[in-house]
Coordinates of N, CA and C in Angstrom, one line a residue:
X1319 N 39.1 183.3 109.2 CA 38.8 181.9 109.3 C 38.1 181.3 110.4
X1320 N 37.6 180.8 110.4 CA 36.2 180.4 111.0 C 37.1 179.4 112.4
X1321 N 36.7 179.7 113.1 CA 37.3 178.7 114.4 C 37.0 177.0 114.5
X1322 N 35.8 177.1 113.7 CA 34.7 175.7 113.7 C 35.6 175.2 113.0
X1323 N 36.3 175.7 112.1 CA 37.9 175.3 111.1 C 38.9 174.8 111.4
X1324 N 39.2 175.9 112.5 CA 40.4 176.0 113.1 C 40.8 174.7 113.7
X1325 N 40.4 174.3 114.7 CA 40.3 173.2 115.8 C 40.5 172.1 115.1
X1326 N 40.0 171.6 114.1 CA 39.7 170.0 113.4 C 41.5 170.1 112.3
X1327 N 41.3 171.3 111.7 CA 42.5 171.6 110.9 C 43.5 171.2 112.0
X1328 N 43.8 171.8 112.8 CA 45.0 171.5 113.4 C 45.1 170.1 114.2
X1329 N 43.7 169.7 114.6 CA 43.6 168.0 114.5 C 44.2 167.1 113.7
X1330 N 43.9 167.7 112.9 CA 44.4 166.8 111.4 C 46.1 166.8 111.0
X1331 N 46.1 168.2 111.1 CA 47.7 168.3 111.3 C 48.1 167.5 112.6
X1332 N 48.1 167.9 113.5 CA 49.0 167.2 114.2 C 48.9 165.1 114.2
X1333 N 47.7 165.4 113.8 CA 47.4 163.9 113.7 C 48.6 163.4 113.1
X1334 N 48.1 163.8 112.0 CA 48.9 163.1 110.7 C 50.4 163.4 110.8
X1335 N 50.5 164.4 111.3 CA 52.3 164.6 111.8 C 52.9 163.5 112.6
X1336 N 52.2 163.7 114.0 CA 52.3 161.8 114.9 C 52.2 160.7 113.9
X1337 N 51.4 160.6 113.1 CA 50.8 159.1 112.5 C 52.2 158.9 111.8
X1338 N 52.5 159.4 110.6 CA 54.3 159.3 110.2 C 54.9 159.4 110.5
X1339 N 55.5 160.0 112.0 CA 56.7 160.0 112.5 C 56.6 158.4 113.3
X1340 N 55.6 158.2 113.7 CA 55.6 156.7 114.4 C 55.4 155.8 113.0
X1341 N 54.4 156.1 112.0 CA 54.4 154.6 111.1 C 56.1 154.7 110.8
X1342 N 57.1 156.0 110.7 CA 58.5 155.8 110.5 C 59.2 154.9 111.2
X1343 N 58.7 154.7 112.5 CA 58.8 154.0 114.0 C 59.0 153.0 114.4
X1344 N 57.8 152.1 113.6 CA 57.6 150.9 113.6 C 58.6 150.2 113.4
X1345 N 58.6 149.0 114.3 CA 60.2 148.1 113.9 C 59.6 147.0 112.9
X1346 N 61.0 147.3 112.6 CA 61.0 147.0 110.9 C 60.7 145.3 110.8
X1347 N 60.9 144.6 112.1 CA 60.5 143.1 112.3 C 59.2 142.9 112.6
X1348 N 58.0 143.5 112.9 CA 57.2 143.1 114.0 C 56.2 143.2 112.3
X1349 N 55.3 142.0 111.9 CA 54.9 141.8 110.7 C 53.8 142.8 110.9
X1350 N 53.8 143.9 109.7 CA 53.1 144.8 110.1 C 51.4 145.0 110.2
X1351 N 50.6 143.9 109.9 CA 49.2 143.7 110.0 C 48.9 142.9 111.3
X1352 N 50.1 142.5 112.0 CA 49.9 142.7 113.7 C 49.7 143.6 114.1
X1353 N 50.9 144.4 113.8 CA 50.6 146.0 114.3 C 49.9 146.9 113.7
X1354 N 49.2 146.6 112.9 CA 48.1 147.3 112.8 C 46.5 146.9 113.6
X1355 N 46.7 145.5 113.7 CA 45.4 144.5 114.8 C 45.4 145.5 116.0
X1356 N 46.6 145.4 116.6 CA 46.9 146.3 117.8 C 46.3 147.9 117.7
X1357 N 46.6 148.3 116.9 CA 46.3 150.2 116.6 C 44.8 149.9 116.7
X1358 N 44.6 149.0 115.6 CA 42.9 149.4 115.5 C 42.4 148.8 117.1
X1359 N 42.5 148.5 117.3 CA 42.1 147.2 118.7 C 42.3 148.6 119.5
X1360 N 43.3 149.5 119.5 CA 43.6 150.5 120.6 C 42.6 151.8 120.5
X1361 N 42.1 151.9 118.6 CA 41.6 152.9 118.4 C 40.1 153.0 118.1
X1362 N 39.7 151.4 118.6 CA 38.6 150.9 118.7 C 38.2 151.4 119.8
X1363 N 38.7 150.8 121.2 CA 38.6 151.3 122.8 C 38.4 152.9 122.7
X1364 N 39.1 154.1 122.2 CA 39.6 155.5 122.1 C 37.9 155.1 121.2
X1365 N 37.8 155.0 120.3 CA 36.1 155.1 119.9 C 34.9 155.1 120.3
X1366 N 35.0 154.3 120.9 CA 34.0 153.5 121.9 C 33.8 154.3 122.8
X1367 N 34.9 155.0 123.6 CA 34.8 155.7 124.3 C 34.4 157.2 124.3
X1368 N 34.4 157.8 123.3 CA 34.3 159.0 122.3 C 33.3 158.8 122.1
X1369 N 32.7 157.8 121.4 CA 31.0 157.7 121.0 C 30.4 157.3 122.2
X1370 N 30.5 157.6 123.2 CA 29.5 157.1 124.5 C 29.5 158.4 125.2
X1371 N 30.8 158.8 124.9 CA 30.9 160.7 125.9 C 30.4 161.4 125.0
X1372 N 30.2 161.3 123.6 CA 29.8 162.5 122.4 C 27.9 162.1 122.1
X1373 N 27.7 161.2 122.1 CA 26.1 160.4 121.9 C 25.4 161.2 122.1
X1374 N 24.5 161.6 121.0 CA 23.0 162.4 121.1 C 21.4 161.4 121.1
X1375 N 22.1 160.0 120.4 CA 20.6 159.4 119.9 C 21.4 158.2 120.8
X1376 N 20.3 157.3 121.2 CA 20.4 156.2 121.4 C 21.2 155.2 120.6
X1377 N 21.5 153.6 121.0 CA 23.0 153.1 120.7 C 22.1 152.6 119.1
X1378 N 21.0 152.0 119.1 CA 20.2 151.3 118.0 C 19.7 152.4 116.9
X1379 N 19.3 153.7 117.6 CA 19.7 154.7 116.3 C 20.5 155.0 115.5
X1380 N 21.8 155.2 116.5 CA 22.8 155.3 115.4 C 23.2 154.2 114.9
X1381 N 23.9 152.9 115.1 CA 23.5 151.8 114.3 C 22.8 152.0 113.0
X1382 N 21.1 152.3 113.1 CA 20.7 152.8 112.3 C 21.3 153.5 111.1
X1383 N 21.7 154.5 111.2 CA 22.8 155.8 110.5 C 23.9 155.0 109.8
X1384 N 24.1 153.8 109.9 CA 25.5 152.7 109.0 C 25.3 152.7 107.8
X1385 N 25.8 152.6 107.1 CA 26.0 152.1 105.4 C 27.3 151.4 105.2
X1386 N 27.3 151.2 103.6 CA 28.5 150.6 103.0 C 29.8 151.0 103.3
X1387 N 29.7 152.5 103.1 CA 31.1 154.1 103.4 C 31.2 153.5 104.7
X1388 N 30.9 153.0 105.5 CA 31.4 153.2 107.1 C 32.8 151.4 106.6
X1389 N 32.1 150.6 106.0 CA 32.9 149.3 106.0 C 34.0 149.6 104.6
X1390 N 33.7 150.7 103.6 CA 34.3 150.4 102.9 C 35.9 151.6 103.2
X1391 N 35.2 152.5 104.1 CA 36.0 153.2 104.7 C 37.0 152.2 105.5
X1392 N 37.0 151.7 106.5 CA 37.4 150.4 106.6 C 38.6 149.8 105.7
X1393 N 38.3 149.7 104.6 CA 39.6 149.3 103.8 C 40.8 150.1 102.9
X1394 N 39.5 151.2 103.2 CA 40.7 152.2 102.9 C 41.6 152.3 103.6
X1395 N 41.6 152.7 104.9 CA 42.3 153.0 106.3 C 43.6 152.1 105.9
X1396 N 43.1 150.8 106.0 CA 44.1 149.7 106.3 C 44.9 149.7 105.0
X1397 N 44.4 149.8 103.8 CA 45.0 150.4 103.0 C 46.3 151.5 102.7
X1398 N 45.9 153.0 103.6 CA 46.8 153.6 104.0 C 48.3 153.1 104.8
X1399 N 47.2 153.0 105.4 CA 48.3 152.2 106.8 C 48.9 151.5 106.5
X1400 N 48.7 150.6 106.0 CA 49.4 149.6 105.8 C 50.6 149.5 104.5
X1401 N 50.3 151.0 103.7 CA 51.1 151.4 102.4 C 51.9 152.0 102.9
X1402 N 51.8 153.3 103.9 CA 52.8 154.0 104.5 C 53.6 153.0 105.2
X1403 N 53.2 152.1 106.2 CA 54.6 151.6 106.7 C 55.4 150.1 105.8
X1404 N 55.0 149.7 104.5 CA 55.5 149.2 103.8 C 56.4 150.3 103.0
X1405 N 56.1 151.2 102.5 CA 56.7 152.7 102.1 C 57.7 153.0 102.4
X1406 N 57.6 153.2 104.3 CA 58.8 153.6 105.1 C 59.8 152.6 105.1
X1407 N 59.1 151.2 105.2 CA 60.4 150.6 105.1 C 61.3 150.1 104.5
X1408 N 60.9 150.3 103.2 CA 61.4 149.8 101.7 C 61.9 151.0 101.5
X1409 N 62.4 152.0 102.8 CA 63.9 153.2 102.8 C 63.1 154.6 102.6
X1410 N 62.0 155.1 102.5 CA 61.6 155.9 101.5 C 61.6 157.7 102.9
X1411 N 62.4 158.2 102.5 CA 61.9 159.4 103.4 C 60.6 159.6 103.9
X1412 N 60.6 160.4 105.2 CA 59.4 160.5 105.8 C 59.2 161.7 105.1
X1413 N 60.2 162.9 104.5 CA 60.2 164.1 104.2 C 59.7 164.3 102.8
X1414 N 60.2 163.1 101.7 CA 59.5 163.2 100.5 C 58.2 162.2 100.5
X1415 N 57.8 161.2 101.0 CA 57.5 160.8 100.6 C 55.7 160.9 101.2
X1416 N 55.9 161.9 102.3 CA 54.4 162.1 102.5 C 54.2 163.4 101.6
X1417 N 55.1 164.0 101.4 CA 54.8 165.3 100.5 C 54.5 164.6 99.0
X1418 N 55.0 163.6 98.1 CA 54.7 163.4 97.1 C 53.2 162.8 97.2
X1419 N 52.9 161.8 98.5 CA 51.7 161.3 98.3 C 50.7 162.3 98.5
X1420 N 51.2 163.3 99.4 CA 49.9 163.9 99.5 C 49.5 165.0 98.6
X1421 N 50.3 165.1 97.6 CA 50.3 166.2 96.3 C 49.2 165.4 95.2
X1422 N 50.1 164.3 95.5 CA 48.8 163.1 94.0 C 47.9 163.2 94.7
X1423 N 47.6 162.5 96.5 CA 46.2 162.5 96.5 C 45.2 164.4 96.4
X1424 N 46.2 165.3 96.9 CA 45.5 166.3 96.2 C 44.9 166.6 95.1
X1425 N 45.3 165.9 94.4 CA 45.4 166.1 92.4 C 44.7 165.1 92.1
X1426 N 44.2 163.7 92.6 CA 43.3 163.1 92.6 C 41.5 164.1 93.1
X1427 N 41.8 164.5 94.6 CA 41.0 165.1 94.9 C 39.8 166.1 94.3
X1428 N 41.7 166.6 93.6 CA 40.8 167.9 93.1 C 39.5 167.3 91.9
X1429 N 40.2 166.0 91.4 CA 39.5 166.0 90.5 C 38.0 165.4 90.8
X1430 N 37.9 164.6 91.6 CA 37.0 163.9 92.3 C 36.0 165.1 92.8
X1431 N 36.7 165.9 93.6 CA 35.4 166.8 93.9 C 34.7 168.2 93.0
X1432 N 35.9 168.2 91.6 CA 34.8 168.8 90.7 C 34.0 167.5 90.1
X1433 N 33.7 166.4 89.4 CA 33.6 165.3 89.0 C 32.2 164.8 89.7
X1434 N 32.3 164.5 91.3 CA 31.6 164.0 92.1 C 30.9 165.1 93.1
X1435 N 31.1 165.6 92.8 CA 30.8 167.0 94.0 C 30.6 168.4 93.7
X1436 N 31.1 168.4 92.6 CA 30.5 169.6 91.4 C 31.6 170.7 92.3
X1437 N 32.1 171.0 92.6 CA 33.4 171.7 93.2 C 33.7 172.7 91.9
X1438 N 34.2 173.6 92.2 CA 34.4 174.6 91.2 C 35.6 174.2 91.1
X1439 N 36.5 174.7 89.9 CA 37.9 174.8 89.6 C 38.3 176.0 89.5
X1440 N 38.8 176.4 89.4 CA 39.3 178.1 89.2 C 40.3 178.3 88.6
X1441 N 41.3 179.3 88.2 CA 42.0 179.5 87.5 C 43.0 179.2 89.1
X1442 N 43.0 180.2 90.1 CA 44.2 180.0 91.1 C 44.5 178.6 91.8
X1443 N 42.9 177.7 92.2 CA 43.3 176.0 92.5 C 44.1 175.4 91.5
X1444 N 43.7 176.1 89.7 CA 44.6 175.1 89.1 C 45.9 176.0 88.9
X1445 N 46.1 176.9 89.3 CA 48.1 177.2 89.2 C 48.0 176.5 90.7
X1446 N 47.9 176.6 91.5 CA 48.4 176.2 93.4 C 48.1 174.2 93.1
X1447 N 47.9 173.6 92.1 CA 47.6 172.4 92.1 C 49.0 172.2 90.7
X1448 N 49.1 173.2 89.8 CA 50.3 173.1 89.3 C 51.6 173.4 90.0
X1449 N 51.6 174.4 90.9 CA 52.7 174.7 91.2 C 53.1 173.6 92.2
X1450 N 52.7 172.8 92.7 CA 52.7 171.6 93.8 C 53.1 170.5 92.4
X1451 N 52.5 170.3 91.6 CA 53.5 169.3 90.5 C 54.6 169.4 90.2
X1452 N 55.0 171.0 90.3 CA 56.2 171.4 89.5 C 56.7 171.1 90.9
X1453 N 56.5 171.3 92.5 CA 57.5 171.1 93.2 C 57.5 169.9 93.2
X1454 N 56.9 169.0 92.8 CA 56.9 167.4 93.2 C 58.0 167.3 92.3
X1455 N 58.0 167.7 90.7 CA 59.2 167.2 90.2 C 60.4 167.8 90.6
X1456 N 60.6 168.9 91.0 CA 61.6 169.5 91.6 C 62.5 168.3 92.5
X1457 N 61.3 168.2 93.7 CA 61.9 167.2 94.6 C 62.7 165.8 93.9
X1458 N 61.8 165.3 93.0 CA 62.2 164.4 92.5 C 63.5 164.4 91.5
X1459 N 63.9 165.3 91.3 CA 64.9 165.9 90.4 C 66.3 165.6 91.3
X1460 N 66.0 165.9 92.4 CA 67.6 165.8 93.4 C 68.0 164.6 93.8

C-alpha cells in the first residue's frame, strides 16, 4: 500500500471516529444548528490557518479556482452533520447507525463511480458490496 494513501486514510478513519463519538455526545438540549454554527466557526478558523500554512499561490489566484462545487459541498456538509445529530438524538445506536449509513453511502458511491467517473465494476467489487448489504440485513434483523 502506498504511503501517500495510508496517511490520508488514517486521517479519515480517525476524524470520522471522533466525529461520530462527538456527534453522539452533543447536548440534546442544544439547538443543533447553533452547535453547528460554532463547529463551522472553529473549522473556519482552522481552515484559514491551514490555508495560510500550505498555500502555494497568492490569495486572489486561489479564490479564482473556486467554483459552484465548493458551495454545494457546504450544503452537503450541513445535511450530513445535522442528519447525524438528529439521528443520534432519536436514539440510534452509534454502532448500527454509522454502519448502516456508510454501507448505504458506499452503495450509492459504487453506482455514482460507475456512471459518472467510469470506474469499473468487477465481480470482486460486486460480491463485496453484496456481502455488506447482507450484513446490513443481518444486523437489522437483531
